[in-house]
Coordinates of C-alpha atoms in Angstrom, one line a residue:
X122 CA 13.0 -18.8 -30.5
X123 CA 10.1 -17.0 -29.0
X124 CA 6.5 -18.3 -29.0
X125 CA 4.1 -17.3 -31.7
X126 CA 1.1 -15.1 -31.1
X127 CA -1.1 -18.1 -31.4
X128 CA 1.0 -20.0 -28.8
X129 CA 0.8 -17.0 -26.5
X130 CA -2.9 -16.8 -26.8
X131 CA -3.2 -20.5 -26.0
X132 CA -1.0 -20.1 -22.9
X133 CA -2.9 -17.1 -21.6
X134 CA -6.2 -18.8 -22.5
X135 CA -5.5 -21.3 -19.7
X136 CA -6.5 -18.5 -17.3
X137 CA -10.1 -18.8 -18.3
X138 CA -10.4 -22.4 -17.3
X139 CA -11.3 -23.2 -13.7
X140 CA -10.3 -24.5 -11.3
X141 CA -6.9 -25.6 -12.7
X142 CA -6.3 -23.0 -15.4
X143 CA -4.2 -20.7 -13.3
X144 CA -1.9 -23.6 -12.3
X145 CA -1.6 -24.7 -16.0
X146 CA -0.7 -21.2 -17.0
X147 CA 2.0 -20.8 -14.4
X148 CA 3.5 -24.2 -15.3
X149 CA 4.3 -22.7 -18.7
X150 CA 6.6 -20.1 -17.1
X151 CA 10.2 -20.7 -16.1
X152 CA 11.2 -19.4 -12.7
X153 CA 13.7 -16.9 -14.1
X154 CA 11.1 -15.0 -16.2
X155 CA 10.5 -11.4 -15.3
X156 CA 7.1 -10.1 -14.5
X157 CA 5.5 -6.6 -14.6
X158 CA 2.1 -5.2 -13.8
X159 CA 1.7 -1.8 -15.3
X160 CA -0.3 1.2 -14.1
X161 CA -0.4 3.2 -10.9
X162 CA -2.2 1.0 -8.5
X163 CA -1.6 -1.3 -5.5
X164 CA -0.9 -4.3 -7.8
X165 CA 1.7 -2.5 -10.1
X166 CA 5.3 -3.5 -9.9
X167 CA 8.2 -5.5 -11.2
X168 CA 9.3 -9.0 -10.1
X169 CA 12.5 -10.8 -11.2
X170 CA 11.2 -14.4 -10.9
X171 CA 8.1 -16.5 -10.9
X172 CA 8.5 -17.4 -7.3
X173 CA 8.8 -13.8 -6.2
X174 CA 5.7 -12.9 -8.2
X175 CA 3.8 -15.8 -6.7
X176 CA 4.7 -15.0 -3.1
X177 CA 4.2 -11.3 -3.2
X178 CA 1.2 -10.9 -5.6
X179 CA -0.5 -14.1 -6.8
X180 CA -0.9 -16.2 -3.7
X181 CA -2.1 -13.2 -1.5
X182 CA -4.8 -12.4 -4.1
X183 CA -5.9 -16.0 -4.6
X184 CA -6.7 -16.2 -0.8
X185 CA -9.2 -13.4 -1.3
X186 CA -11.1 -14.9 -4.3
X187 CA -14.3 -16.9 -3.9
X188 CA -14.8 -20.3 -5.5
X189 CA -14.2 -21.5 -8.2
X190 CA -11.3 -19.0 -8.2
X191 CA -10.1 -16.2 -10.5
X192 CA -11.2 -16.3 -14.1
X193 CA -9.2 -14.2 -16.5
X194 CA -9.5 -13.8 -20.2
X195 CA -7.7 -11.9 -22.9
X196 CA -9.5 -8.5 -23.4
X197 CA -8.4 -7.8 -27.0
X198 CA -6.2 -10.5 -28.7
X199 CA -5.7 -8.1 -31.6
X200 CA -4.0 -5.6 -29.3
X201 CA -1.2 -7.9 -28.2
X202 CA 2.2 -6.2 -28.4
X203 CA 5.6 -7.7 -28.5
X204 CA 9.2 -6.6 -29.3
X205 CA 12.3 -8.2 -30.6
X206 CA 13.7 -8.8 -27.1
X207 CA 10.9 -11.2 -26.3
X208 CA 8.7 -8.9 -24.2
X209 CA 4.9 -9.4 -24.6
X210 CA 2.2 -7.0 -23.5
X211 CA -1.2 -8.4 -23.2
X212 CA -4.4 -7.1 -21.5
X213 CA -6.4 -9.3 -19.3
X214 CA -9.8 -8.8 -17.7
X215 CA -11.7 -10.7 -15.0
X216 CA -14.9 -12.6 -15.7
X217 CA -17.3 -13.9 -13.1
X218 CA -14.7 -13.3 -10.4
X219 CA -15.6 -12.1 -6.9
X220 CA -14.0 -11.7 -3.6
X221 CA -14.8 -13.8 -0.5
X222 CA -13.7 -11.0 1.8
X223 CA -16.7 -9.3 3.3
X224 CA -16.7 -5.6 2.5
X225 CA -17.4 -4.6 6.1
X226 CA -15.3 -4.1 9.3
X227 CA -14.7 -7.5 10.9
X228 CA -12.9 -6.4 14.0
X229 CA -13.9 -4.2 16.9
X230 CA -12.1 -1.0 17.9
X231 CA -11.1 -2.6 21.2
X232 CA -9.6 -5.6 19.3
X233 CA -7.7 -3.2 17.1
X234 CA -6.3 -1.4 20.1
X235 CA -5.4 -4.6 21.9
X236 CA -3.5 -6.0 18.9
X237 CA -1.5 -2.9 18.6
X238 CA -0.8 -2.5 22.3
X239 CA 0.4 -6.1 22.6
X240 CA 2.4 -6.1 19.4
X241 CA 6.2 -6.8 20.0
X242 CA 7.2 -3.9 17.8
X243 CA 5.2 -1.4 19.8
X244 CA 6.3 -2.8 23.1
X245 CA 10.0 -2.7 21.9
X246 CA 9.7 1.0 20.8
X247 CA 8.1 2.0 24.2
X248 CA 10.8 0.2 26.2
X249 CA 13.7 1.7 24.2
X250 CA 13.1 5.1 25.6
X251 CA 14.2 6.7 22.3
X252 CA 10.7 7.6 21.1
X253 CA 7.8 9.8 22.1
X254 CA 4.2 8.7 21.5
X255 CA 1.1 10.6 20.5
X256 CA -2.3 9.9 19.0
X257 CA -3.0 11.1 15.5
X258 CA -4.9 14.4 15.5
X259 CA -5.3 14.2 19.2
X260 CA -4.3 17.8 19.7
X261 CA -5.5 19.1 16.4
X262 CA -7.9 22.1 16.7
X263 CA -11.5 20.9 16.6
X264 CA -12.6 23.2 13.8
X265 CA -9.8 21.9 11.6
X266 CA -10.1 18.3 12.7
X267 CA -13.7 18.1 11.6
X268 CA -12.8 19.1 8.1
X269 CA -9.7 17.0 7.7
X270 CA -9.7 14.2 5.1
X271 CA -7.5 11.9 7.2
X272 CA -9.4 12.2 10.4
X273 CA -10.1 8.6 11.5
X274 CA -13.9 9.0 11.9
X275 CA -14.2 10.4 8.4
X276 CA -14.1 7.0 6.8
X277 CA -17.2 4.8 6.5
X278 CA -17.5 2.6 9.5
X279 CA -14.5 4.4 11.1
X280 CA -12.4 2.2 8.7
X281 CA -9.0 3.8 8.9
X282 CA -7.4 4.0 12.3
X283 CA -4.2 6.0 12.7
X284 CA -4.2 4.8 16.3
X285 CA -0.7 5.4 17.4
X286 CA 2.2 7.6 16.1
X287 CA 5.6 7.1 17.6
X288 CA 8.3 9.6 16.9
X289 CA 12.0 9.5 17.7
X290 CA 12.9 12.1 20.2
X291 CA 13.9 15.2 18.4
X292 CA 11.7 14.3 15.4
X293 CA 13.1 13.4 12.0
X294 CA 11.7 9.8 12.3
X295 CA 8.1 8.7 12.5
X296 CA 6.4 5.3 12.9
X297 CA 2.6 5.2 12.5
X298 CA 0.6 2.1 13.2
X299 CA -2.6 1.7 11.2
X300 CA -5.6 -0.5 10.7
X301 CA -7.4 -0.6 7.3
X302 CA -11.0 -1.8 7.5
X303 CA -13.3 -3.2 4.8
X304 CA -14.6 0.0 3.1
X305 CA -11.3 1.2 1.7
X306 CA -10.8 -1.1 -1.3
X307 CA -10.1 -0.3 -5.0
X308 CA -9.9 -3.9 -6.3
X309 CA -12.2 -5.9 -4.1
X310 CA -10.4 -7.0 -0.9
X311 CA -7.3 -4.8 -1.7
X312 CA -6.7 -1.4 -0.1
X313 CA -7.0 1.4 -2.7
X314 CA -3.7 2.6 -3.9
X315 CA -4.9 6.2 -3.8
X316 CA -5.6 5.8 -0.1
X317 CA -2.1 4.4 0.5
X318 CA -0.6 7.4 -1.3
X319 CA -2.7 9.8 0.9
X320 CA -1.5 8.0 4.0
X321 CA 2.1 8.2 2.8
X322 CA 1.7 11.9 2.0
X323 CA 0.3 12.5 5.5
X324 CA 2.8 10.4 7.4
X325 CA 5.9 11.8 5.6
X326 CA 4.5 15.3 6.2
X327 CA 4.0 14.7 10.0
X328 CA 7.6 13.4 10.1
X329 CA 9.1 16.6 8.7
X330 CA 6.8 19.4 9.8
X331 CA 8.3 20.0 13.3
X332 CA 11.7 20.9 11.8
X333 CA 10.2 23.2 9.1
X334 CA 9.9 27.0 9.8
X335 CA 6.4 27.5 11.3
X336 CA 6.0 23.8 11.9
X337 CA 4.1 23.1 8.7
X338 CA 4.6 22.7 5.0
X339 CA 3.1 21.8 1.7
X340 CA 3.7 18.8 -0.5
X341 CA 5.7 19.8 -3.7
X342 CA 6.4 16.3 -5.0
X343 CA 5.3 12.8 -3.9
X344 CA 6.7 9.8 -5.7
X345 CA 5.0 6.5 -4.8
X346 CA 6.0 3.0 -5.8
X347 CA 3.5 0.1 -5.1
X348 CA 5.3 -3.1 -4.4
X349 CA 2.7 -5.5 -2.9
X350 CA -1.1 -5.5 -2.4
X351 CA -2.4 -4.8 1.1
X352 CA -5.6 -6.7 2.0
X353 CA -8.4 -4.8 3.6
X354 CA -9.2 -5.6 7.3
X355 CA -5.5 -5.7 8.0
X356 CA -2.8 -3.9 10.1
X357 CA 0.1 -1.9 8.6
X358 CA 2.9 0.3 9.8
X359 CA 4.2 3.5 8.2
X360 CA 7.9 4.4 8.7
X361 CA 9.3 7.8 7.6
X362 CA 12.6 9.5 7.9
X363 CA 13.9 13.0 7.0
X364 CA 16.8 12.8 4.6
X365 CA 17.7 16.4 4.1
X366 CA 16.7 19.9 5.2
X367 CA 17.7 23.1 3.3
X368 CA 16.1 26.3 4.4
X369 CA 12.3 25.9 3.8
X370 CA 12.7 22.6 2.0
X371 CA 12.8 19.1 3.5
X372 CA 13.1 15.8 1.7
X373 CA 11.5 12.7 3.3
X374 CA 11.4 9.0 2.5
X375 CA 9.1 6.3 3.9
X376 CA 7.3 3.1 3.3
X377 CA 4.2 1.2 4.4
X378 CA 4.7 -2.4 5.6
X379 CA 2.3 -5.2 6.7
X380 CA 2.2 -5.7 10.4
X381 CA 1.9 -9.5 11.0
X382 CA 1.5 -10.8 14.5
X383 CA 4.3 -13.3 13.7
X384 CA 6.7 -13.5 10.8
X385 CA 8.4 -11.0 8.5
X386 CA 6.6 -7.9 7.2
X387 CA 6.1 -7.2 3.5
X388 CA 6.8 -3.8 2.0
X389 CA 3.5 -2.6 0.5
X390 CA 4.5 0.8 -0.9
X391 CA 7.4 3.2 -0.6
X392 CA 7.5 7.0 -1.3
X393 CA 9.8 10.0 -1.5
X394 CA 8.5 13.5 -1.0
X395 CA 9.6 17.1 -0.9
X396 CA 7.9 19.5 1.4
X397 CA 8.3 23.3 1.5
X398 CA 7.3 25.6 4.4
X399 CA 5.2 28.7 3.4
X400 CA 7.2 31.9 3.2
X401 CA 5.1 33.6 5.9
X402 CA 5.5 30.6 8.2
X403 CA 1.8 29.7 8.3
X404 CA 0.1 26.9 6.4
X405 CA -2.4 27.9 3.7
X406 CA -5.9 28.7 5.0
X407 CA -4.8 29.3 8.6

């Protein structure tokens, strides 16, 4: 027997009560209940249990919200939808909710570089002898670099730093270490999903371009799945790998993970892409 609409409204109505409303709401939910946030943004995704949803989405967001905490209310009760299988779709909106994360860079370029240089993953890659290393856009022609969207200094406050790219010898694999500052949010305190898609497009492209005719290509398809929010003012790592090459076409897969100093990383977003080299061997506009 599924809850009535009135009972559902009462349960979701707990979210508007602070400071304990969110806890009361979650106490109504069994651990085996499936969760879904729709849309194409950094919070979208599917979760198979309450604990998974709590650990990957809810708790990271709560840490970013100022007192008294998140206040959510039902946007349009009359638009609630449900089906015979028990699924309920309900639209929520925030009210008087703000982030406690300052929207400004909180770490110096030197501190960014020191963190990356000292990170165990970076040191391990360097010591393996299987990778070559270069700086993003370090050898890009000046007249093109100044007009490039992904050039680091293009972002306000120099907020996105593709500081190190490490590629497996012979190409086909790429690892890019990044820092996202405070001016790149969509939802306050969360890195904009569109920026993550741009970084994935760029990283997957750099992974495959060296093996394409002419050393360049154009994105034909890019499929991005957002799995977990990435806080601003945080480090991340992009990993990409070529899966297949047929003539002028190349298929690449990759993902962006958090880069904690200690502990296990969390997958933020993953992508698949198809790139095609121009017929004349030169990228458009060159």
